[in-house]
Coordinates of C-alpha atoms and ligand atoms in Angstrom, one line a residue:
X1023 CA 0.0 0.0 0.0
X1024 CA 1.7 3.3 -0.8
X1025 CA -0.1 5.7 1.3
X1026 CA -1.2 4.8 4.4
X1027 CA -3.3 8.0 4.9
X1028 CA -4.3 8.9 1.6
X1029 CA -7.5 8.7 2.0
X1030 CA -7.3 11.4 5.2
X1031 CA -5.7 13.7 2.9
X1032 CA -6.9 13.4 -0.2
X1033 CA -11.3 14.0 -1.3
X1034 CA -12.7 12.5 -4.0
X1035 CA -12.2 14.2 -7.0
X1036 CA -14.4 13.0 -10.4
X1037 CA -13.3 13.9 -13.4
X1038 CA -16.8 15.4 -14.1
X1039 CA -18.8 16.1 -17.0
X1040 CA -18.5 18.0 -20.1
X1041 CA -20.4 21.4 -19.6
X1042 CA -24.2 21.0 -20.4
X1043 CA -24.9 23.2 -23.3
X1044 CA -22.1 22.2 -24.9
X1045 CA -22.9 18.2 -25.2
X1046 CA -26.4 18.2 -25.8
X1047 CA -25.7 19.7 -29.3
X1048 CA -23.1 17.0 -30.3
X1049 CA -23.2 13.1 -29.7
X1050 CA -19.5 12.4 -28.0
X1051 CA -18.9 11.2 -24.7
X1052 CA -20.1 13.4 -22.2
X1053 CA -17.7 12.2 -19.2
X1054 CA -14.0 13.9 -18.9
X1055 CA -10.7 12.6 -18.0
X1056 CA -8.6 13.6 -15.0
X1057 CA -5.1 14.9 -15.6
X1058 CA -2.4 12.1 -14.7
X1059 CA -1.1 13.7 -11.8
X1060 CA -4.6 13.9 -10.2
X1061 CA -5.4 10.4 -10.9
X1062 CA -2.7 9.0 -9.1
X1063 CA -3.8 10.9 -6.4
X1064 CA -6.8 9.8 -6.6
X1065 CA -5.3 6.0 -6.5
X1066 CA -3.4 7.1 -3.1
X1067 CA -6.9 6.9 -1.6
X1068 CA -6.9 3.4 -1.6
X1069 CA -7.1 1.7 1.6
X1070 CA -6.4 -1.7 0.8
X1071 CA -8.2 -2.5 3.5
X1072 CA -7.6 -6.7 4.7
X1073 CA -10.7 -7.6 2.9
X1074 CA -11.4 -5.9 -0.7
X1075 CA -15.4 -5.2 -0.2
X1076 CA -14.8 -3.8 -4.3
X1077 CA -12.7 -7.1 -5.5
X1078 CA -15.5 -9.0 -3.9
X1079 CA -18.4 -7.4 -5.9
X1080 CA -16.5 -6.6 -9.2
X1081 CA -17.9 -9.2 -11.4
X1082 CA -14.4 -10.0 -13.3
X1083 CA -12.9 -10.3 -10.5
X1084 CA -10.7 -6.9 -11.2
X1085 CA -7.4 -6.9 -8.6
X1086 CA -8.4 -3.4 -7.7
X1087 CA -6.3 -2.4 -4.6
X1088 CA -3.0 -4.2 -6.6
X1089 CA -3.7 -1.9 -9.9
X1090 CA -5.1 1.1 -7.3
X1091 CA -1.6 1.2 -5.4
X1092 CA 0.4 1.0 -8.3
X1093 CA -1.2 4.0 -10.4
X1094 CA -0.7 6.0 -7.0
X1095 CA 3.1 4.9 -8.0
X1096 CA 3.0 5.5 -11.2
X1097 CA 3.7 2.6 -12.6
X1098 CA 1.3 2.3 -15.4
X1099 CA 2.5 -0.7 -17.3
X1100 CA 2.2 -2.7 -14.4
X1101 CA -1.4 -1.4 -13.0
X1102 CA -2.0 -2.1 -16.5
X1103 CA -1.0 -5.8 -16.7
X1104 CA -3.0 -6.5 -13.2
X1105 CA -5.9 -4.8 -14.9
X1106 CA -5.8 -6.8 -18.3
X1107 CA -5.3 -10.2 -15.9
X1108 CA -8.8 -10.0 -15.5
X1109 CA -10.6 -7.9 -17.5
X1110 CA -10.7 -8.1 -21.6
X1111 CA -12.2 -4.9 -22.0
X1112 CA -11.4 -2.5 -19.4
X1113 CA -11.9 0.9 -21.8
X1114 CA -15.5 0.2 -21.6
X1115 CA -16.2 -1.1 -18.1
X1116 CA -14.4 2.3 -16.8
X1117 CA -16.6 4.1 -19.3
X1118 CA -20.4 2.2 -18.8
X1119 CA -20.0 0.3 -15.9
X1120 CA -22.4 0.6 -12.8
X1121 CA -19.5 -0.1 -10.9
X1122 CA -20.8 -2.4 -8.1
X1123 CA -17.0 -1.8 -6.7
X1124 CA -17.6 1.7 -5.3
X1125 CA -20.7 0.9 -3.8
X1126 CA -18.4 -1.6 -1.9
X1127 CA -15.5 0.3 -1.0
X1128 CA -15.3 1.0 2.6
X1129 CA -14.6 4.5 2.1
X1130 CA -18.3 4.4 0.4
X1131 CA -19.7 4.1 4.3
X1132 CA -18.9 7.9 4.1
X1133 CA -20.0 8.4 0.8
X1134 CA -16.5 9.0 -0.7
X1135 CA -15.4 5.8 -2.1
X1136 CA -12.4 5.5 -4.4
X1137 CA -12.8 6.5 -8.2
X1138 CA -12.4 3.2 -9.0
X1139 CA -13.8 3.2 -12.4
X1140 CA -12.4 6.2 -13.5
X1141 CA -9.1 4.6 -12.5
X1142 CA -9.8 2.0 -14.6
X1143 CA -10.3 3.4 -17.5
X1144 CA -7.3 6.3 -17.0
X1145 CA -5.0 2.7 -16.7
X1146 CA -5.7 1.4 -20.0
X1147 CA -6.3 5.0 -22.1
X1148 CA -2.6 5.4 -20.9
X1149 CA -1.7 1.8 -22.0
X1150 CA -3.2 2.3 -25.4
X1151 CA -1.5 5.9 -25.3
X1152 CA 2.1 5.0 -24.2
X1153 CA 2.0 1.7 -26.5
X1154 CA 2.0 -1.0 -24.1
X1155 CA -1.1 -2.5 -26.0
X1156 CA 0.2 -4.3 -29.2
X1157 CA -1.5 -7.3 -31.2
X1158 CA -0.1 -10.3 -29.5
X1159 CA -1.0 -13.5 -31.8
X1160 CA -0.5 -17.2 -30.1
X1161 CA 2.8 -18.2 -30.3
X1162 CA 1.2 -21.8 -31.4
X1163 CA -2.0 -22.8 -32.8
X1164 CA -3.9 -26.0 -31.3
X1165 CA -5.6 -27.2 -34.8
X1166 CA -8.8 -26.8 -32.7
X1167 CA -11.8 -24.5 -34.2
X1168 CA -14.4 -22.4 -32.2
X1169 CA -17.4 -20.9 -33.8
X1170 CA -18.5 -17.9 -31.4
X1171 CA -22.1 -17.0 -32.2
X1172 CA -22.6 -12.9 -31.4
X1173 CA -19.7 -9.9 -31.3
X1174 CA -21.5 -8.5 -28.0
X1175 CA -19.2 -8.7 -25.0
X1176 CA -20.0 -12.1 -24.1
X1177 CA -19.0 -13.4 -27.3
X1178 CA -16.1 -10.6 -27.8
X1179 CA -14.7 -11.8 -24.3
X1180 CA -14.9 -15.3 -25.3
X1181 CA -13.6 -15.2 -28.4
X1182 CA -10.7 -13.4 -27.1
X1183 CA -9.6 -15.7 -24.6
X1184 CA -10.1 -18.6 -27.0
X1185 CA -7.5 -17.0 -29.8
X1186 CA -5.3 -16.3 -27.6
X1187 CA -5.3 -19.8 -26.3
X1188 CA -4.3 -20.7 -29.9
X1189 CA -7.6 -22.1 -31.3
X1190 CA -9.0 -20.8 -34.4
X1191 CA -11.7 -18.8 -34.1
X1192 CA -14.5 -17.4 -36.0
X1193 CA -17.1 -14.9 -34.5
X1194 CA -20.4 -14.9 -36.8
X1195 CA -22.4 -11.7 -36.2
X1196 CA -26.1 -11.1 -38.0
X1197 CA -25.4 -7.1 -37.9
X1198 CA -23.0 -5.1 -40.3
X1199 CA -20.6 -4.3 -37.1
X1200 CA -19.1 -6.0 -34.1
X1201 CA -19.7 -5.2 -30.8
X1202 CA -23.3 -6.1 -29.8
X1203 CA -25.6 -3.5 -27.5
X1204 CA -22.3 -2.0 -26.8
X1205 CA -22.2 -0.5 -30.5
X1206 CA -25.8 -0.6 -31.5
X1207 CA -28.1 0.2 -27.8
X1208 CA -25.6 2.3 -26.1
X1209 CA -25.2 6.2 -27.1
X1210 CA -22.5 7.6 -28.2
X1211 CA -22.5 9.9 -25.2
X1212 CA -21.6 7.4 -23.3
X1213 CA -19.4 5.2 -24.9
X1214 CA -17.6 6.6 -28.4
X1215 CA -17.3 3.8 -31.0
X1216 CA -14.0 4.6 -31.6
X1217 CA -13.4 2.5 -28.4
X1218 CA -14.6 -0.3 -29.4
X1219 CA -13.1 -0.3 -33.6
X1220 CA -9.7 0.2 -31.6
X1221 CA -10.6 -3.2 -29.8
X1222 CA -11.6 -5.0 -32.4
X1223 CA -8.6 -4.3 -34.9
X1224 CA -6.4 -5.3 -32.1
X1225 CA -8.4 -8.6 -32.3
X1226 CA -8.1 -9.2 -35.8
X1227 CA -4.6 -8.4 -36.0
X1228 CA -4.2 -10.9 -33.7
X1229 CA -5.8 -13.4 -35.8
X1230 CA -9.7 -13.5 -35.0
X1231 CA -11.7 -13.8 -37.9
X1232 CA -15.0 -12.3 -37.7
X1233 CA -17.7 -12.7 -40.1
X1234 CA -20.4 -9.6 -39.9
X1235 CA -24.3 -9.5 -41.7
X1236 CA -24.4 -13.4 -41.0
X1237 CA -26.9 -14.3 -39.3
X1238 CA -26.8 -18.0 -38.1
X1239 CA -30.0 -19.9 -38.1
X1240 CA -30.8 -17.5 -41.3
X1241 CA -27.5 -16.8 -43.3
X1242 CA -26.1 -20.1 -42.9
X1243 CA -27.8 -23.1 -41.1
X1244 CA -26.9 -23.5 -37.5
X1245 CA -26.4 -27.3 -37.9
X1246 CA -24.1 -26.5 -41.0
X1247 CA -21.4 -24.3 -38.2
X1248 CA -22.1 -27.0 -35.4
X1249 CA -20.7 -29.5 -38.2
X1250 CA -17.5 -27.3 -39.1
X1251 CA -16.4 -26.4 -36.1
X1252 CA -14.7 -28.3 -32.7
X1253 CA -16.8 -26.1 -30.4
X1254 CA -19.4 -23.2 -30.4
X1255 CA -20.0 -20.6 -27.7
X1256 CA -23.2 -19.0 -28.5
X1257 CA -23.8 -15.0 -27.6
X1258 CA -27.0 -13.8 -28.5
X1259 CA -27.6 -11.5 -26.2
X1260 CA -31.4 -11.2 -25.1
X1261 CA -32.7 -9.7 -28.0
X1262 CA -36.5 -10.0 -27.4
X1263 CA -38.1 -7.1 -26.0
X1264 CA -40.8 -6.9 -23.8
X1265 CA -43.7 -5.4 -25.2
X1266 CA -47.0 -3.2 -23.9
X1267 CA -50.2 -5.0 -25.7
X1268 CA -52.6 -2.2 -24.5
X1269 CA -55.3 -0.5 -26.3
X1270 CA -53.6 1.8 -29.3
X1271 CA -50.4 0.0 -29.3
X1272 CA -50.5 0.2 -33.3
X1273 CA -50.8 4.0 -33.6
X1274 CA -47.7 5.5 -35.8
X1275 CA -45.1 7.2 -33.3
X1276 CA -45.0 4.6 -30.7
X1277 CA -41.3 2.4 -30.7
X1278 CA -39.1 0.7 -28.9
X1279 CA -36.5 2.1 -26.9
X1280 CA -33.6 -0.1 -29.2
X1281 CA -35.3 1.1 -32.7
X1282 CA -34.9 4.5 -31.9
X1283 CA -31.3 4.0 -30.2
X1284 CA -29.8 2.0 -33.1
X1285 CA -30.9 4.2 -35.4
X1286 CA -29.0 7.4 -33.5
X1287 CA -26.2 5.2 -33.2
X1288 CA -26.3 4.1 -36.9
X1289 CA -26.5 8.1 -38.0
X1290 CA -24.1 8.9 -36.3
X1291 CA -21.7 5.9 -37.6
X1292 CA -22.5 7.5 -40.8
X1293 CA -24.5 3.7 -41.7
X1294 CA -27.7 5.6 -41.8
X1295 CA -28.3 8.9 -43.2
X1296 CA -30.0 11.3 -40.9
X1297 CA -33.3 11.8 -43.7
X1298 CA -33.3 8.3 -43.5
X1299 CA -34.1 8.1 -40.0
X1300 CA -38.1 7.4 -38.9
X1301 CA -37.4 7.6 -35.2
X1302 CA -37.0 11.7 -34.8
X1303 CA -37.8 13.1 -31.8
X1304 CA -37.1 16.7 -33.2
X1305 CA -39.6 19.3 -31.9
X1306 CA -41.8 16.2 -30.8
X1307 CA -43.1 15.9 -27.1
X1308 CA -41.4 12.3 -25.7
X1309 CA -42.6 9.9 -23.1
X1310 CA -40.7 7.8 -22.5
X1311 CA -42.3 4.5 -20.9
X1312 CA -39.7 2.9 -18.1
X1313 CA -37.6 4.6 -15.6
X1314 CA -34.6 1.6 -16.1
X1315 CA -30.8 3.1 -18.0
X1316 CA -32.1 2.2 -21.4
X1317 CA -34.9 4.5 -20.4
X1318 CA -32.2 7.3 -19.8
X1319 CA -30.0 6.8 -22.8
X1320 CA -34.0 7.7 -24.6
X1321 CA -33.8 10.4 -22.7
X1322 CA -30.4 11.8 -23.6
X1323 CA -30.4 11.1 -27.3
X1324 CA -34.0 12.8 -27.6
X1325 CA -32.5 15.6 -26.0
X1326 CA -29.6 15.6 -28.4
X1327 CA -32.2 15.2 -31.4
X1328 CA -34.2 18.4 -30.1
X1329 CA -37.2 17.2 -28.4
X1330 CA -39.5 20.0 -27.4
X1331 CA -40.1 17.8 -23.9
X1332 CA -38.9 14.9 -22.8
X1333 CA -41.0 12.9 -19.9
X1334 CA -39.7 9.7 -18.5
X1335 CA -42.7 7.2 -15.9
X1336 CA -41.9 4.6 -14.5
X1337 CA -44.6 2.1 -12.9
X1338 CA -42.0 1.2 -9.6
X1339 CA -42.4 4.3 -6.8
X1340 CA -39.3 6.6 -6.5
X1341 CA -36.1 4.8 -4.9
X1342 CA -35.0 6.5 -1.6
X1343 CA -32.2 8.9 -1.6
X1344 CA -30.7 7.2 0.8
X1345 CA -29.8 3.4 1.8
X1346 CA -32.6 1.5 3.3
X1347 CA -32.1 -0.8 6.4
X1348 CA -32.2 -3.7 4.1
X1349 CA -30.1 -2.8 2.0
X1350 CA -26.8 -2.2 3.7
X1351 CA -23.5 -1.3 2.7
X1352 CA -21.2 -3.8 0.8
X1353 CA -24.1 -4.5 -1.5
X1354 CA -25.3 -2.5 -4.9
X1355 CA -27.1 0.9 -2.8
X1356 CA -30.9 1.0 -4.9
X1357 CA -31.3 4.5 -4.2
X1358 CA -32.6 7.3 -6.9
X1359 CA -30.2 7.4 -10.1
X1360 CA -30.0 10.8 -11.6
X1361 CA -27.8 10.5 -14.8
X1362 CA -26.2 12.8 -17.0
X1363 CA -29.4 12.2 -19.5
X1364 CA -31.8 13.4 -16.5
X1365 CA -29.5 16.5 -16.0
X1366 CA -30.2 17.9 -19.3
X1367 CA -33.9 18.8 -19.0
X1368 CA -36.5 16.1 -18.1
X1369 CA -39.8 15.7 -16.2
X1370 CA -39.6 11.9 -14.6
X1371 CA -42.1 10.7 -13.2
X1372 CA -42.7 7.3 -10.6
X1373 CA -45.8 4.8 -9.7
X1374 CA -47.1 5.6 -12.9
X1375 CA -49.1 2.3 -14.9
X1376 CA -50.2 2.9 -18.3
X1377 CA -54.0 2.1 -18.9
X1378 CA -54.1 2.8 -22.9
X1379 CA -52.6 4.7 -25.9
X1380 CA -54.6 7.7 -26.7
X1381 CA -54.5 8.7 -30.7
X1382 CA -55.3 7.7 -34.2
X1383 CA -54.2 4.9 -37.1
X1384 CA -51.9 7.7 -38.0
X1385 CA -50.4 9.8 -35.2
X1386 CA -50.3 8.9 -30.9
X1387 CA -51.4 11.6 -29.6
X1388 CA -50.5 10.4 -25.6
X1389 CA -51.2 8.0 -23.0
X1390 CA -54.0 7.7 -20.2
X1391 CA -52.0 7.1 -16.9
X1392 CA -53.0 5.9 -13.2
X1393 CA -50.9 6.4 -10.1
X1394 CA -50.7 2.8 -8.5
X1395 CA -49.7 2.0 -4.4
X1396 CA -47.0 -0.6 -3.7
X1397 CA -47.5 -2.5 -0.5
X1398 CA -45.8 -5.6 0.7
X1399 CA -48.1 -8.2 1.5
X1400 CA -47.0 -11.8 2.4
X1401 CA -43.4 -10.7 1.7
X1402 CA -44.4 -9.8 -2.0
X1403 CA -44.8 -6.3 -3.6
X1404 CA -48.4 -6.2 -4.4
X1405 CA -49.6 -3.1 -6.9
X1406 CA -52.8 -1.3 -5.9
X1407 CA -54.8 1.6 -8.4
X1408 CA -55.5 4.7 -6.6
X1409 CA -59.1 5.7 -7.2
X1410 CA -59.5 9.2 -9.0
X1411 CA -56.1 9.2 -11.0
X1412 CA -56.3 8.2 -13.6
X1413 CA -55.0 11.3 -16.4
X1414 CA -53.2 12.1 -19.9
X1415 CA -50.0 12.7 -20.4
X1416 CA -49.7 14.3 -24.1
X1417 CA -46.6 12.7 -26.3
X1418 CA -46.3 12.6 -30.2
X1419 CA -43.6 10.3 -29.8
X1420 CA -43.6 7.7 -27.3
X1421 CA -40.3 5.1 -26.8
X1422 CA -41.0 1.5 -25.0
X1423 CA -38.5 1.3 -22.7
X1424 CA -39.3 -1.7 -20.5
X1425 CA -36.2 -4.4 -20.8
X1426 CA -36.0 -7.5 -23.0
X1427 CA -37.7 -10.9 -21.8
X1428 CA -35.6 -13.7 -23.4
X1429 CA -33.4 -14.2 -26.8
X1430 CA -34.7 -14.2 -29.8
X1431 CA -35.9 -18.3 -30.2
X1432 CA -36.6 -18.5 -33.8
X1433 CA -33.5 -19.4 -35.9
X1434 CA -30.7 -20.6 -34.4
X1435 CA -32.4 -21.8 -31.2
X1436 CA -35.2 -23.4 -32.3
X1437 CA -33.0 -25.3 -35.2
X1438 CA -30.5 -26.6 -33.0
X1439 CA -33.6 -27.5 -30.7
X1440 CA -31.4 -26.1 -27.7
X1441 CA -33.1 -26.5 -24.1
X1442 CA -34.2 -23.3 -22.1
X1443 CA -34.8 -22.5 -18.8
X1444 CA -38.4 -21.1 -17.0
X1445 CA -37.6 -17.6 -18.5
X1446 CA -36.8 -19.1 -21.9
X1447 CA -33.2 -18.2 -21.5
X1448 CA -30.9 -20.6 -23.0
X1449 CA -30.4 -23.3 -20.2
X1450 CA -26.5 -24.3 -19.0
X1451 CA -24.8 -26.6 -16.9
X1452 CA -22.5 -24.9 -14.1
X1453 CA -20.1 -25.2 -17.2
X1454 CA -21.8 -23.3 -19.6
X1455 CA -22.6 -26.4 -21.5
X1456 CA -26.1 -26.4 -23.1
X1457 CA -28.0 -30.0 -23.7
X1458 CA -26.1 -30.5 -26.8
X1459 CA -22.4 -31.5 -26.9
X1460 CA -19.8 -29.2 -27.5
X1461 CA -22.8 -26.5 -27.7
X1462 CA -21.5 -23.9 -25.0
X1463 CA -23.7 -20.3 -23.9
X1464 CA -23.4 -17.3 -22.8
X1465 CA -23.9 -13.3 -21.5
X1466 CA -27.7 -12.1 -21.7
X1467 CA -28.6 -15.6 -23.4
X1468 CA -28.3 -17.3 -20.9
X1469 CA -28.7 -14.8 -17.5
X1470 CA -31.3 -12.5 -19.1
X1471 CA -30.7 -9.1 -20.0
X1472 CA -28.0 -7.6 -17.7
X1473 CA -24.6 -5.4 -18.0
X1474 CA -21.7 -5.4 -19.8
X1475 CA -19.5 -6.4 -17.1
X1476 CA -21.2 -9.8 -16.1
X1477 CA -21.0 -10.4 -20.3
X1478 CA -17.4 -10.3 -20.4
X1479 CA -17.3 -12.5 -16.8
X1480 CA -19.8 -14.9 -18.3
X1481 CA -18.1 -14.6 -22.0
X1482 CA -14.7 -15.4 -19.9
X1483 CA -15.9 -18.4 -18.2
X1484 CA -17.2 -19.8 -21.4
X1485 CA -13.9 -19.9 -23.1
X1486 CA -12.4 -21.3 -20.2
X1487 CA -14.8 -24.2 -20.1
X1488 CA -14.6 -24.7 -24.2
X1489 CA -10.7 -24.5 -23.6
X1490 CA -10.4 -27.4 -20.8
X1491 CA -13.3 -29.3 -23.7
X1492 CA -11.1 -28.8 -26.7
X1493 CA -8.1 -30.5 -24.6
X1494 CA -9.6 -33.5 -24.2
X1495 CA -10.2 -34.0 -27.6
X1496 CA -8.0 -36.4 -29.9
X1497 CA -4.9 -33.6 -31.3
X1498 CA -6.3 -33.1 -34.6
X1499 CA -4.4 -34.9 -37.5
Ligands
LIG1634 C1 -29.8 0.9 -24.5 C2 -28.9 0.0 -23.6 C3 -28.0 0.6 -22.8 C4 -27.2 -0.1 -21.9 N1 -26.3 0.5 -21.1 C5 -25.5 -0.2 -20.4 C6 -24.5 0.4 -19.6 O1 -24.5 1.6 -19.5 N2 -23.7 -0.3 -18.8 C7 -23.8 -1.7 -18.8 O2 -23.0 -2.4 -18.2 N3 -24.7 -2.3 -19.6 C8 -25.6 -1.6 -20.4 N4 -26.5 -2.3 -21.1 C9 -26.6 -3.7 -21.1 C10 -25.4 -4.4 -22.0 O3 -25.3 -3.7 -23.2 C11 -25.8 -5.9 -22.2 O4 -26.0 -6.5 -20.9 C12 -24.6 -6.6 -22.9 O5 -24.3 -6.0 -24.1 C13 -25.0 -8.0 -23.2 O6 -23.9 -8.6 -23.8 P1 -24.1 -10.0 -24.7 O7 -22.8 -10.2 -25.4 O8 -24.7 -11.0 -23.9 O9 -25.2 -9.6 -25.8 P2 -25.4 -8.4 -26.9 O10 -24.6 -7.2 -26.5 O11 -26.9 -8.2 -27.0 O12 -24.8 -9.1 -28.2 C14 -25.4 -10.1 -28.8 C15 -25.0 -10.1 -30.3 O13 -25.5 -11.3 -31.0 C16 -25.9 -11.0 -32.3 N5 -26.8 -12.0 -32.7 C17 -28.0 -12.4 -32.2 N6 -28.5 -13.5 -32.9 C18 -27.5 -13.8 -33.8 C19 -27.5 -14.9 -34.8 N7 -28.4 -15.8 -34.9 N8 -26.4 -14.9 -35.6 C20 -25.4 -14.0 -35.5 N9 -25.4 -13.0 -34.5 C21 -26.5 -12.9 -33.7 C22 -26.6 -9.6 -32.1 O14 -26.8 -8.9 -33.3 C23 -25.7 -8.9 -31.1 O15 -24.6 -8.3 -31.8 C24 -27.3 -1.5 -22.0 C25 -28.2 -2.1 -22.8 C26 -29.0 -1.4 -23.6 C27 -30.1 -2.1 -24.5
LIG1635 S1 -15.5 -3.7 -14.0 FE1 -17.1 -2.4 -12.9 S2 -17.2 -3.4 -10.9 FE2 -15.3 -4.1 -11.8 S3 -13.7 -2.6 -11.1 FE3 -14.5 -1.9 -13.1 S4 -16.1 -0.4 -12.6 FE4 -15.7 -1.7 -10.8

């Protein structure tokens, strides 16, 4: 540990956010960078107290007061090897990540935890900066070949691990570009794609073949690439999205929450040209339907697009602002999340269910509303109406915000007949393994829809599993 009392000495300091009339007119990242001087400081304020509360709730495992005390030192390159130990991708997880780890730091019992992801991703900026990233192909190839099915970070992780284990791999991807929700769901704003081309030439150069706009199950047969290859890790992702069948769910102007973000993202990638986009939400009046992040990143790109008003409901009551008693510190703190999308002008509103669409064939004109009560009876949260609320809420354009149920089954699920679980996620053995040999799963397929982070941790384990499977096999002649 390199200073015992940093933490006395030192206060948090983010790097903060670019000023708020200044991003709303342009799409790049919002979030800042701290000079290097700062950040090491910043490091100094690691504790590394006996038991790392943050290791402990970092899904990949990240060796954060190891790479923490040796930023403080300045040694980059090796805060950057500890980092990359554990983490394939840490330039996004420091950009996107919830980061579970400062909600565990100690210092977080009075509200100052490390900047733990901000260190993170000022580790392997400086490592891609300074050079110490280079394409490093396996030395040896086994003769083994892995089909990974979906460039999200599941099956980017995965894939990753595996070449550099010296099997062959191919990743197959039904879209025109790699990289999954992380390229296509996620704005700009938050995450440039810059960051994730840089990763994905890297990749290549190091001898990943990737095969975009083919969809398996569609494109090519699924049986046809579980008969060409020694192994498959299939990545999905949990594509299906969960829908409101109400009254008026037909009229024109009312989308999903992905629609609308691809096609920003796809404009802005220059793929789609902006007269070409549907989904406007210039001079419009938004609702937005579902207070979750995807909710949020409607939010910021309407904003960006010129929305006369955006207005975000949610049908759960308002989080506390503060820690409840059953909710203690180490765990994840489910109190009210006010993002950089909710700064920049909108109304959001909470206990909110939505009764029916209100418009024509041609043009929603807004919702009808009710405020509900939530009450815990029997140990379950039960949802009440409250008699006399019911009202409108205006909107010409209205986004569907409300998560994603399962993966998409048709195509390559249904032909390869591969079991699922109660939620009609694909269903695994402790090893990843689905009920058909050599047939491996994982990220949002198989857990639902969830976060980047536990993609690259499930992604990781995958290859690990297909690894220690393709060893067992007869060498290949
Ligand atoms: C709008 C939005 C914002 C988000 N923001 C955050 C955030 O800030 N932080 C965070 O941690 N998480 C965030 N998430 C969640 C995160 O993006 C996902 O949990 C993560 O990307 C899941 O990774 P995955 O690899 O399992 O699947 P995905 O990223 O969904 O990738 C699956 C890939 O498989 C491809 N595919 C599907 N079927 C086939 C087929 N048959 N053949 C070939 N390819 C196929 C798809 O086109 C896709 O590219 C967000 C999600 C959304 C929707
Ligand atoms: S990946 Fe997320 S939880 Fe892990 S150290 Fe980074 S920010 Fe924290």
């Amino acid at each position: 540990m390199g200073d015992i009392s940093g933490f006395l000495k030192i206060k948090r300091k983010e790097a903060g956010n670019r000023p708020l009339n200044e991003r709303i007119c342009d799409h790049s990242e919002v979030e800042q960078v701290l000079n290097s001087e700062d950040r090491m400081l910043q490091a100094s304020r690691c504790m590394d107290c006996g038991i790392p509360f943050c290791h402990w709730s970092c899904p990949v495992d990240n060796l954060i007061p190891e790479w923490n005390d040796l930023l403080f030192k300045g040694q980059w390159k090796a805060a950057f090897e500890r980092l990359n130990a554990t983490n394939n991708f840490p330039e996004v997880t420091g950009r996107i990540c919830p980061a579970s780890c400062e909600h565990a730091c100690v210092l977080n019992i009075g509200k100052e935890p490390v900047t733990i992801r901000e260190n993170e991703v000022a580790i392997v900026e400086k490592a891609f900066s300074e050079g110490y990233i280079k394409p490093s192909p396996p030395l040896k190839r086994t003769g083994k070949s892995v089909a990974v099915i979906g460039s999200g970070p599941a099956g980017l992780a995965a894939a990753d691990l595996l070449n550099k284990s010296g099997h062959s791999v191919t990743l197959f991807e039904k879209d025109e570009k790699a990289g999954g929700l992380m390229r296509f769901g996620i704005p700009d704003f938050k995450l440039s794609k810059a960051v994730i081309d840089r990763r994905i030439d890297l990749m290549i150069k190091e001898g990943l073949t990737i095969k975009t706009c083919t969809q398996i199950g569609k494109d090519i047969s699924a049986k046809e690439v579980v008969s060409q290859f020694d192994a498959l890790c299939i990545a999905i992702g949990a594509g299906h999205p969960r829908d409101l069948n109400l009254e008026g769910r037909q009229f024109r102007g009312i989308y999903f929450a992905m629609d609308f973000l691809c096609n920003q993202n796809r404009v802005n990638s220059g793929q789609l040209h902006p007269d070409d986009n549907q989904i406007n939400a210039e001079n419009k009046k938004v609702l937005v339907i579902g207070g979750g992040d995807t909710g949020s990143d409607c939010v910021g790109t309407s904003i960006r697009q010129k929305a006369a008003t955006v207005t975000q409901i949610e049908i759960l009551p308002k989080p506390p602002l503060d820690r409840t008693p059953d909710n203690p510190w180490p765990y994840f703190a489910k109190t009210l999340k006010t993002s950089t999308s909710h700064e920049e002008g909108c109304e959001r509103m909470w206990s909110l269910s939505t009764l029916r669409f209100i418009g024509t064939e041609d043009a929603v004109k807004g919702v009808e509303v009710e405020e509900v009560k939530w009450e815990v009876e029997n140990g379950k949260y039960k949802m009440t109406s409250v008699p006399g609320t019911v009202r409108i809420i205006e909107a010409d354009l209205i986004l569907l915000a409300l998560g994603f149920v399962h993966p998409v089954i048709d195509g390559l699920i249904s032909e390869l007949e591969l079991e699922l679980d109660n939620r009609k996620n694909i269903k695994t053995s402790d090893s990843l393994s689905t009920n058909i040999q050599k047939i491996f799963a994982a990220g949002d397929s198989v857990t639902g829809a969830s976060l980047v982070v536990n993609a690259i941790a499930s992604g990781r384990k995958a290859a690990e599993e297909i690894d220690s499977y393709l060893r067992e096999l007869p060498p290949t002649p």
